[in-house]
PDB file of C-alpha atoms and ligand atoms in Angstrom:
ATOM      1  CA  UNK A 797       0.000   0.000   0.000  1.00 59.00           C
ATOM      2  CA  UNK A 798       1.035   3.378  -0.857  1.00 87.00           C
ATOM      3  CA  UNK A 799       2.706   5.993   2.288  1.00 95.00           C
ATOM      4  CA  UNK A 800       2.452   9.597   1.598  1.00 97.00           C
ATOM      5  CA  UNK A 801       4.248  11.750   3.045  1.00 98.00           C
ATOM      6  CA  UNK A 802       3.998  15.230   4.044  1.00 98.00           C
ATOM      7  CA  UNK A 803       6.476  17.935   5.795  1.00 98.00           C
ATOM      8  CA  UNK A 804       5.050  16.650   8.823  1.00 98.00           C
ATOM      9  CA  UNK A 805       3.575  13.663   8.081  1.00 98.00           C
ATOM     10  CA  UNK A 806       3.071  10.278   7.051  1.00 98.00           C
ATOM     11  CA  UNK A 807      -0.748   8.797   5.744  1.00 98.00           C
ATOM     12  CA  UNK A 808       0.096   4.851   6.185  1.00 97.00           C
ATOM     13  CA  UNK A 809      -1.155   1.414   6.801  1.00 95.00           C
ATOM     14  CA  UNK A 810      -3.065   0.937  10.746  1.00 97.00           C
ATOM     15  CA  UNK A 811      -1.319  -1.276  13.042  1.00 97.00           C
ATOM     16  CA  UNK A 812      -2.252  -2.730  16.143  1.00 97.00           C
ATOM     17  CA  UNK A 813      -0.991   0.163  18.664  1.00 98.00           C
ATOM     18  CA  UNK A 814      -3.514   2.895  16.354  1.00 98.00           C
ATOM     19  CA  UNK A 815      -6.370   1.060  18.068  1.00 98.00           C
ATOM     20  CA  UNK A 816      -6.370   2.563  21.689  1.00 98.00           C
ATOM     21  CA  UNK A 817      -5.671   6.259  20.328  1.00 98.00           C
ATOM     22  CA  UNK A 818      -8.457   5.732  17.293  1.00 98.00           C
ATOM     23  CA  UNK A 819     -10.945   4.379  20.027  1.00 98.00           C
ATOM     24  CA  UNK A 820     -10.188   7.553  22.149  1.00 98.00           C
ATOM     25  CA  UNK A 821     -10.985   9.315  19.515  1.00 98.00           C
ATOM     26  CA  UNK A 822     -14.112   7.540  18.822  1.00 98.00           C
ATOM     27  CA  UNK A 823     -15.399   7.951  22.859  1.00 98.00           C
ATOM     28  CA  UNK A 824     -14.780  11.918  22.790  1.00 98.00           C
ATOM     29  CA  UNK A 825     -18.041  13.671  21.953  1.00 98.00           C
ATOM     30  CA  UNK A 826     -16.244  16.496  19.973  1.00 98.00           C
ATOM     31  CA  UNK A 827     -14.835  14.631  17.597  1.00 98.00           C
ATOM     32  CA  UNK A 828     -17.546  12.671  17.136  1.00 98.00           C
ATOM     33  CA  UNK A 829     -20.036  16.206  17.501  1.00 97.00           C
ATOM     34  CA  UNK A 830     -21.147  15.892  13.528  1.00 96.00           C
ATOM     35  CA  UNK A 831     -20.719  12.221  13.087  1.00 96.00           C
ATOM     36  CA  UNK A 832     -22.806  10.493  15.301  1.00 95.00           C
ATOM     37  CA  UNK A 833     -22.578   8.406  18.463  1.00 95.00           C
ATOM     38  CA  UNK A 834     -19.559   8.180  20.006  1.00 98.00           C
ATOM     39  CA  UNK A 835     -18.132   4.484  19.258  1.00 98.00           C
ATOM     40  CA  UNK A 836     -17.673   1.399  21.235  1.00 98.00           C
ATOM     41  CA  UNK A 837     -13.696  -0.261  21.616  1.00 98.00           C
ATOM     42  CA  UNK A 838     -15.737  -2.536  19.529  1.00 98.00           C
ATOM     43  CA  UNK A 839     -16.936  -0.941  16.845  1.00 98.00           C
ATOM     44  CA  UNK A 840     -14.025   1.215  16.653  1.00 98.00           C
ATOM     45  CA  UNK A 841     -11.643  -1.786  16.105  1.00 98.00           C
ATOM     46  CA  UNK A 842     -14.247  -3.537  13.647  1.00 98.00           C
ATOM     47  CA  UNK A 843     -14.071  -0.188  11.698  1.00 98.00           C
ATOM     48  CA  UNK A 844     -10.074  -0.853  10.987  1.00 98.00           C
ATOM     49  CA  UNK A 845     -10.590  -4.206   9.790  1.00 97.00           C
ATOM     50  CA  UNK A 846     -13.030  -2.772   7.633  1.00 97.00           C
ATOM     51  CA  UNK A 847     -10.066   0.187   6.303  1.00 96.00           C
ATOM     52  CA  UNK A 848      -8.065  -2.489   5.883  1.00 95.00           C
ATOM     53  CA  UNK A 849      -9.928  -4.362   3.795  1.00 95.00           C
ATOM     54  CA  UNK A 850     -11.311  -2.139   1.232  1.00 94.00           C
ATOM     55  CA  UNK A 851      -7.859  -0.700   1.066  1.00 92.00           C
ATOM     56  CA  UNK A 852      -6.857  -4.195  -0.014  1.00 91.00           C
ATOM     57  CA  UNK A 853      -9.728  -4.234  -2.703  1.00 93.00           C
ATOM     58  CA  UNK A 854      -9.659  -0.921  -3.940  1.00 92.00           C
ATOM     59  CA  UNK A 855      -6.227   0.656  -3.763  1.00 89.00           C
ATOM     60  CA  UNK A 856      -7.320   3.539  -1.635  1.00 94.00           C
ATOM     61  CA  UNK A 857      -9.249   4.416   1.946  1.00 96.00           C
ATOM     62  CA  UNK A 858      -8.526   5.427   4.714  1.00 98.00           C
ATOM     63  CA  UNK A 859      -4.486   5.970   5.581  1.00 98.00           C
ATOM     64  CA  UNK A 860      -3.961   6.056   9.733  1.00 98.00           C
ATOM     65  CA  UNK A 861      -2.489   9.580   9.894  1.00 98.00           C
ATOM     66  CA  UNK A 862       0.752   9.836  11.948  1.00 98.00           C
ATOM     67  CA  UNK A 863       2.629  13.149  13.396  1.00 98.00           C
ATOM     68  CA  UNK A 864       6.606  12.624  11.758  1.00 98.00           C
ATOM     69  CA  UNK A 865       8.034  14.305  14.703  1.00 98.00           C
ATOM     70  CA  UNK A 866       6.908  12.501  17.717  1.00 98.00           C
ATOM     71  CA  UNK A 867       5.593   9.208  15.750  1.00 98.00           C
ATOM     72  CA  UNK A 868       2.049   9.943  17.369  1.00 98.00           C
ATOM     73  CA  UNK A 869      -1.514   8.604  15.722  1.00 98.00           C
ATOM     74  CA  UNK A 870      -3.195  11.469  14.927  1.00 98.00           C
ATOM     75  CA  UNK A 871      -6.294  10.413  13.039  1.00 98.00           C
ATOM     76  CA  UNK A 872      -7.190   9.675   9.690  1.00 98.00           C
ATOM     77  CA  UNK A 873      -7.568  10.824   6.238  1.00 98.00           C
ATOM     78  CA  UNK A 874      -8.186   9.553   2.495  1.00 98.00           C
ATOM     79  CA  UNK A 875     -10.909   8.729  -0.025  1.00 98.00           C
ATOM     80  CA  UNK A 876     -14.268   6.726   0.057  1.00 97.00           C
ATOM     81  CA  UNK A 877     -16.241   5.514  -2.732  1.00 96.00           C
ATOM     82  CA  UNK A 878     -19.939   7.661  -1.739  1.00 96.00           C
ATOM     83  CA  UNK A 879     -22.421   5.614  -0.184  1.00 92.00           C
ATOM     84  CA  UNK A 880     -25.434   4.018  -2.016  1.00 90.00           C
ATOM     85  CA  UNK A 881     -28.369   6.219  -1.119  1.00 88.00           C
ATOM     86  CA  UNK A 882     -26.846   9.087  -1.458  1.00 92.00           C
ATOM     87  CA  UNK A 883     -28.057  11.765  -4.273  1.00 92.00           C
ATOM     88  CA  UNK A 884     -24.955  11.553  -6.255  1.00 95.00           C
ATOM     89  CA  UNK A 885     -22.152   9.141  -6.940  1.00 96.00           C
ATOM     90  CA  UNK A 886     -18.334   8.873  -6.988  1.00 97.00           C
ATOM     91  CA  UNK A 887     -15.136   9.141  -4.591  1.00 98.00           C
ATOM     92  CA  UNK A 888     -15.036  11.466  -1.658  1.00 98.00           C
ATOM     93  CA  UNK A 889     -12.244  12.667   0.407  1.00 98.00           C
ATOM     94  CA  UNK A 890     -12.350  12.722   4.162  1.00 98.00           C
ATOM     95  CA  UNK A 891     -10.667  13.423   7.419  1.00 98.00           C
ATOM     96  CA  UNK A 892     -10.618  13.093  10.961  1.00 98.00           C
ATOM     97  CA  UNK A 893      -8.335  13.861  14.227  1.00 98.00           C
ATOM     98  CA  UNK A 894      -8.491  13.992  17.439  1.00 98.00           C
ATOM     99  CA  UNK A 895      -8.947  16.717  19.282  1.00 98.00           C
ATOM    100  CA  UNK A 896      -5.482  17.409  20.691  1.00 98.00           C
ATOM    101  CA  UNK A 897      -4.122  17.530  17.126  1.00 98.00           C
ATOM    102  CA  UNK A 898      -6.742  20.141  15.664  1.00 98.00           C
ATOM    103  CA  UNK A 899      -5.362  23.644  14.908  1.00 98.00           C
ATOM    104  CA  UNK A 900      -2.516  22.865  13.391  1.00 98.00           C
ATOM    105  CA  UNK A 901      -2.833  22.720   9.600  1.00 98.00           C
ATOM    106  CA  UNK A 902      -2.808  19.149   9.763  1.00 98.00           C
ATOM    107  CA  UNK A 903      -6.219  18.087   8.780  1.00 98.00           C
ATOM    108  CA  UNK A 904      -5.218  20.243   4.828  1.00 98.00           C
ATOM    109  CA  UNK A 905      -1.648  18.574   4.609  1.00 98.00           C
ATOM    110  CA  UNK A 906      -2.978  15.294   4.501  1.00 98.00           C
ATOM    111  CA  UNK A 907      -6.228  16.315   2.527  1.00 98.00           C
ATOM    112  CA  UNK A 908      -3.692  18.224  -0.190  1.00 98.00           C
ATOM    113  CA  UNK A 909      -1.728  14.698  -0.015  1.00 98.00           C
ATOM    114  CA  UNK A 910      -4.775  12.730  -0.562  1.00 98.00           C
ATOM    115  CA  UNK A 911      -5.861  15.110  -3.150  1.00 98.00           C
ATOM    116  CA  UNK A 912      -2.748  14.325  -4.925  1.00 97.00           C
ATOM    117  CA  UNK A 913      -2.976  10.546  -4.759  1.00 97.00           C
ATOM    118  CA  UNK A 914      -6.684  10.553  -6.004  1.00 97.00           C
ATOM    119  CA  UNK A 915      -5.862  12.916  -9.249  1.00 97.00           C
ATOM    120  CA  UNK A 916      -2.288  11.349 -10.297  1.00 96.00           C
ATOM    121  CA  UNK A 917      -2.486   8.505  -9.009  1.00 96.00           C
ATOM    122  CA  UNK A 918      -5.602   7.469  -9.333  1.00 96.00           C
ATOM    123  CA  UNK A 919      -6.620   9.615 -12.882  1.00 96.00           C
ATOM    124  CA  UNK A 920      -9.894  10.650 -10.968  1.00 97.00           C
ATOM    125  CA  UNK A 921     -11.861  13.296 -13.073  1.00 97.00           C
ATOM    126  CA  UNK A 922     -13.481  14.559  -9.740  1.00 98.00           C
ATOM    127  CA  UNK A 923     -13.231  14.324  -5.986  1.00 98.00           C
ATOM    128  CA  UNK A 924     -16.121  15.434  -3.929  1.00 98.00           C
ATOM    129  CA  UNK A 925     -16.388  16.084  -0.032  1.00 98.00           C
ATOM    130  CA  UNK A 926     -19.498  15.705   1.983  1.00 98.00           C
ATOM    131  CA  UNK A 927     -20.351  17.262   5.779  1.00 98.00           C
ATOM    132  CA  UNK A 928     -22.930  18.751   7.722  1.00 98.00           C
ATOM    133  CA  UNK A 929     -24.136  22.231   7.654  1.00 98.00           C
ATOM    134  CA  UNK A 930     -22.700  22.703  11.137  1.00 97.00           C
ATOM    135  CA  UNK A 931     -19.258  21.643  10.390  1.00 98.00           C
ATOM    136  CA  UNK A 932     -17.820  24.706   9.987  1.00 98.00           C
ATOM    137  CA  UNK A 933     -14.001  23.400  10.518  1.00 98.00           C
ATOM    138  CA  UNK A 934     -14.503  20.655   8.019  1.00 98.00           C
ATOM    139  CA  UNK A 935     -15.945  23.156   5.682  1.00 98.00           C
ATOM    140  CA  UNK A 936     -12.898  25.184   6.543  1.00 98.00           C
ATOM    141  CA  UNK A 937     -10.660  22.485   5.056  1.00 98.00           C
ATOM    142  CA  UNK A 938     -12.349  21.910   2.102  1.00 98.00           C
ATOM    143  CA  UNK A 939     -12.173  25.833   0.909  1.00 98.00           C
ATOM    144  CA  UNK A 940      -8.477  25.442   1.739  1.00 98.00           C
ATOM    145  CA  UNK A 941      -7.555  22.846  -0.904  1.00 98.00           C
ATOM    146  CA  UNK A 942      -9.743  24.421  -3.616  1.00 97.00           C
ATOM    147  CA  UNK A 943     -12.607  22.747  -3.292  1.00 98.00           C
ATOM    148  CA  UNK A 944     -16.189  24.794  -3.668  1.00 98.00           C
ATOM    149  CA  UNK A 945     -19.608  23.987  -2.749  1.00 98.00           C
ATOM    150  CA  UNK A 946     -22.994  24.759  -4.800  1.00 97.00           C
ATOM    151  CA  UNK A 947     -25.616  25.575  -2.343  1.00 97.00           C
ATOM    152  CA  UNK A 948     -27.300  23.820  -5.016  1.00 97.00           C
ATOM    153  CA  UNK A 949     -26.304  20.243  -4.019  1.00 96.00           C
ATOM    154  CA  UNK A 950     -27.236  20.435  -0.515  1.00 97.00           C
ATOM    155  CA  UNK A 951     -29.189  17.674   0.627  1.00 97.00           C
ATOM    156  CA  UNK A 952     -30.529  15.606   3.108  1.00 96.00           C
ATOM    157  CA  UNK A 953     -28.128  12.272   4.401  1.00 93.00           C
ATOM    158  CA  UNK A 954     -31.260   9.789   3.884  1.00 88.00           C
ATOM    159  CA  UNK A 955     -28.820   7.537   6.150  1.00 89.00           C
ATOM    160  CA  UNK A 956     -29.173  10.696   8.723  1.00 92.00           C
ATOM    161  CA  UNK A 957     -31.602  10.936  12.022  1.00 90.00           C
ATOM    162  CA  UNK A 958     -33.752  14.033  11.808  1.00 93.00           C
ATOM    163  CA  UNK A 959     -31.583  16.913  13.495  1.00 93.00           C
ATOM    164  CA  UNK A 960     -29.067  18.362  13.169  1.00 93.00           C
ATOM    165  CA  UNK A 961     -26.624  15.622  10.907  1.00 95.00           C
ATOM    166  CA  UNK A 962     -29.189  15.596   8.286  1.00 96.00           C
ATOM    167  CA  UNK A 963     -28.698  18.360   6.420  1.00 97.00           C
ATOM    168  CA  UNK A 964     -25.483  18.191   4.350  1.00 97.00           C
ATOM    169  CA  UNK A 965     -23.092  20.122   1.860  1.00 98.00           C
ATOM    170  CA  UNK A 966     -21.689  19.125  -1.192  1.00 98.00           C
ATOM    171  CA  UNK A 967     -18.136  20.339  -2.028  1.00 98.00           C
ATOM    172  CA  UNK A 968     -16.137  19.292  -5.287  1.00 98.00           C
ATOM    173  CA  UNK A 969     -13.112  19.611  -6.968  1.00 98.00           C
ATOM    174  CA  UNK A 970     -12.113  18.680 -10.647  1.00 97.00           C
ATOM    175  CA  UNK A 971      -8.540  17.106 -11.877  1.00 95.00           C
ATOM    176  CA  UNK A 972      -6.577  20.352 -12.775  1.00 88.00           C
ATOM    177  CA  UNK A 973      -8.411  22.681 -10.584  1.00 84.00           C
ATOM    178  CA  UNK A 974      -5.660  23.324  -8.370  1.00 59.00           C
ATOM    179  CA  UNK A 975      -5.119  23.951  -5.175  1.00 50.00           C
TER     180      UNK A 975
HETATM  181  C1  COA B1486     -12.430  18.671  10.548  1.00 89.56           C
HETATM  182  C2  COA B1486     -11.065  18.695  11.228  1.00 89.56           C
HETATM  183  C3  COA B1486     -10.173  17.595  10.681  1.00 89.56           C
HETATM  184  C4  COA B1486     -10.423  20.072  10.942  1.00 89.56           C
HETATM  185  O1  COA B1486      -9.203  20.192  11.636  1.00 89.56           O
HETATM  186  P1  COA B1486      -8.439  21.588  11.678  1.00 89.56           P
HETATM  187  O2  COA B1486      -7.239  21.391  12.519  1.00 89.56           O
HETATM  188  O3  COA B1486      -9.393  22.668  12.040  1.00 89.56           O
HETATM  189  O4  COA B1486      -8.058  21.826  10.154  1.00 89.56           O
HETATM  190  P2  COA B1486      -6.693  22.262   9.463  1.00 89.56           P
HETATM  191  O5  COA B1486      -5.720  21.161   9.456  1.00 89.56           O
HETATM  192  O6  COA B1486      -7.054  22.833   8.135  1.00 89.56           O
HETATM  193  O7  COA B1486      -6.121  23.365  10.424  1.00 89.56           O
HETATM  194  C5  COA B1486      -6.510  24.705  10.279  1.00 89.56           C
HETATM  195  C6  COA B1486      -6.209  25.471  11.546  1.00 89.56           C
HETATM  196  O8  COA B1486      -4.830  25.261  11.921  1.00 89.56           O
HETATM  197  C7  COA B1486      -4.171  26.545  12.017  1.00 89.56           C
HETATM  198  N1  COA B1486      -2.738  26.322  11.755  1.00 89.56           N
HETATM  199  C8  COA B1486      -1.776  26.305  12.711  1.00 89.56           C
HETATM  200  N2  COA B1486      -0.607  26.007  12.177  1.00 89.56           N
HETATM  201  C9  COA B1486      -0.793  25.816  10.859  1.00 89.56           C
HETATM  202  C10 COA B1486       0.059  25.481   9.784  1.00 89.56           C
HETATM  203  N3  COA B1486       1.374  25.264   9.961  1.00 89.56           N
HETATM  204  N4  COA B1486      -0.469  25.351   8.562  1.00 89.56           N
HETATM  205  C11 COA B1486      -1.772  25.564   8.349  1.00 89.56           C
HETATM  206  N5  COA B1486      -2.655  25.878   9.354  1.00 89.56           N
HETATM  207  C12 COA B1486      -2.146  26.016  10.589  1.00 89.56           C
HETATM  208  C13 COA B1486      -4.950  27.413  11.076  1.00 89.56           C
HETATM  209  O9  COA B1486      -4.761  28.765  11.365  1.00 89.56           O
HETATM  210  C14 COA B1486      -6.377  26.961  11.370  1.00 89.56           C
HETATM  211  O10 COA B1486      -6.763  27.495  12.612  1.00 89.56           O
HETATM  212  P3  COA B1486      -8.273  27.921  12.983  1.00 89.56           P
HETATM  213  O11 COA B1486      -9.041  26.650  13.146  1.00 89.56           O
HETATM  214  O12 COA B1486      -8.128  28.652  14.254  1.00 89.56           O
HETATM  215  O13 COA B1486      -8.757  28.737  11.827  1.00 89.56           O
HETATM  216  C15 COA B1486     -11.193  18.501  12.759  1.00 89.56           C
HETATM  217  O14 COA B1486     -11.981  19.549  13.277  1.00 89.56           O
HETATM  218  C16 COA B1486     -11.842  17.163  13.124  1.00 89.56           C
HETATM  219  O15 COA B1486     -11.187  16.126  13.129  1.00 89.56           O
HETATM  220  N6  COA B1486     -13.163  17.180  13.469  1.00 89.56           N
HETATM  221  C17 COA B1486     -13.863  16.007  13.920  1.00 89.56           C
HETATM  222  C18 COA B1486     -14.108  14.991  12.839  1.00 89.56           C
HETATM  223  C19 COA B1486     -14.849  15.561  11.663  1.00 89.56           C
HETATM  224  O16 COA B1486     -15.813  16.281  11.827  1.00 89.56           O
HETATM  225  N7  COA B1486     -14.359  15.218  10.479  1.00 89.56           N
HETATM  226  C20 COA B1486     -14.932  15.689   9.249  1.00 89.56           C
HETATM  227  C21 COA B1486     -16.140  14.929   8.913  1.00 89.56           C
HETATM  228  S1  COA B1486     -16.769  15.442   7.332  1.00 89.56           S
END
């Protein structure tokens, strides 16, 4: 499988010692504010195996996102074929850290990485990045690497409780955009 690395860091394969620090992410309410429920150890470790796996099939997913200087799991990042159900189709990037590591820039080094990966490497025409309306930061990012949003694509996540995760934005960016 593919590393990429950044200044700071390196987007590589989970191991076993990713677990604890990715289920402590998974238990803290903040992270988890426009996700969902916080996680179980549980389902937190059966969501690896399930990385790992379409990583194997596919070629891409999500890379466990380490800090170069101290060797710390920070979080995750990478690329996700879209859900069935959903109102469009086609690979979306994604990210997610825990709390301690937010601020930093580090969430958009590993997205511009990722961005990278899915355009050369991959020869994708388009990548497109999904939230909710309330997540500002993740908005944030996506404006940072070039990416826009048409108020015209919102929608609702069918796969969403009613409240506040259901309505969502639509942000995409095309090969050769730029960032
Ligand atoms: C979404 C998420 C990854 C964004 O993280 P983030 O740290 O805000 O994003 P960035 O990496 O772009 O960092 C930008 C911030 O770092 C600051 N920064 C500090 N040093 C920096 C550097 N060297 N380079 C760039 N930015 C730097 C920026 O000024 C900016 O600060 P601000 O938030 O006060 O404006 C994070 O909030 C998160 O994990 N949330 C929970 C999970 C989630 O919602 N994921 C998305 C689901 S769609």
């Amino acid at each position: 499988m593919t590393e990429l690395l950044t200044d700071r860091l390196i987007l590589r394969r989970w191991r076993a010692a990713d677990l604890e620090p990715w289920a402590a992410m998974n238990a803290d309410p903040e992270v988890r504010e426009h996700l969902g429920d916080v996680l179980t150890r549980e389902q937190s470790d059966a969501s690896v195996a399930q990385f790992q796996a379409e990583f194997d099939q596919r070629g891409y997913g999500w890379w466990a996102v380490e800090a170069r200087a101290t060797g710390e799991f920070i979080g995750f990042a990478g690329l996700d074929q879209v859900d069935d159900g959903m109102p469009f189709t086609g690979v979306e990037i994604g990210w997610r850290l825990a709390r301690s590591a937010w601020g930093q820039g580090y969430a958009t080094e590993a997205a511009t990485a990722v961005l990278a990966y899915g355009f050369d490497t991959l020869g994708l025409p388009e990548i497109l990045a999904v939230t909710t309306a309330t997540n500002l930061r993740s908005q944030a990012v996506m404006r940072r690497i070039g990416m826009t949003r048409d108020p015209a694509d919102d929608f609702d996540d069918p796969a969403a409780p009613e409240g506040p995760l259901r309505p969502n934005v639509l942000f995409r960016i095309a090969r050769g955009a730029g960032v």
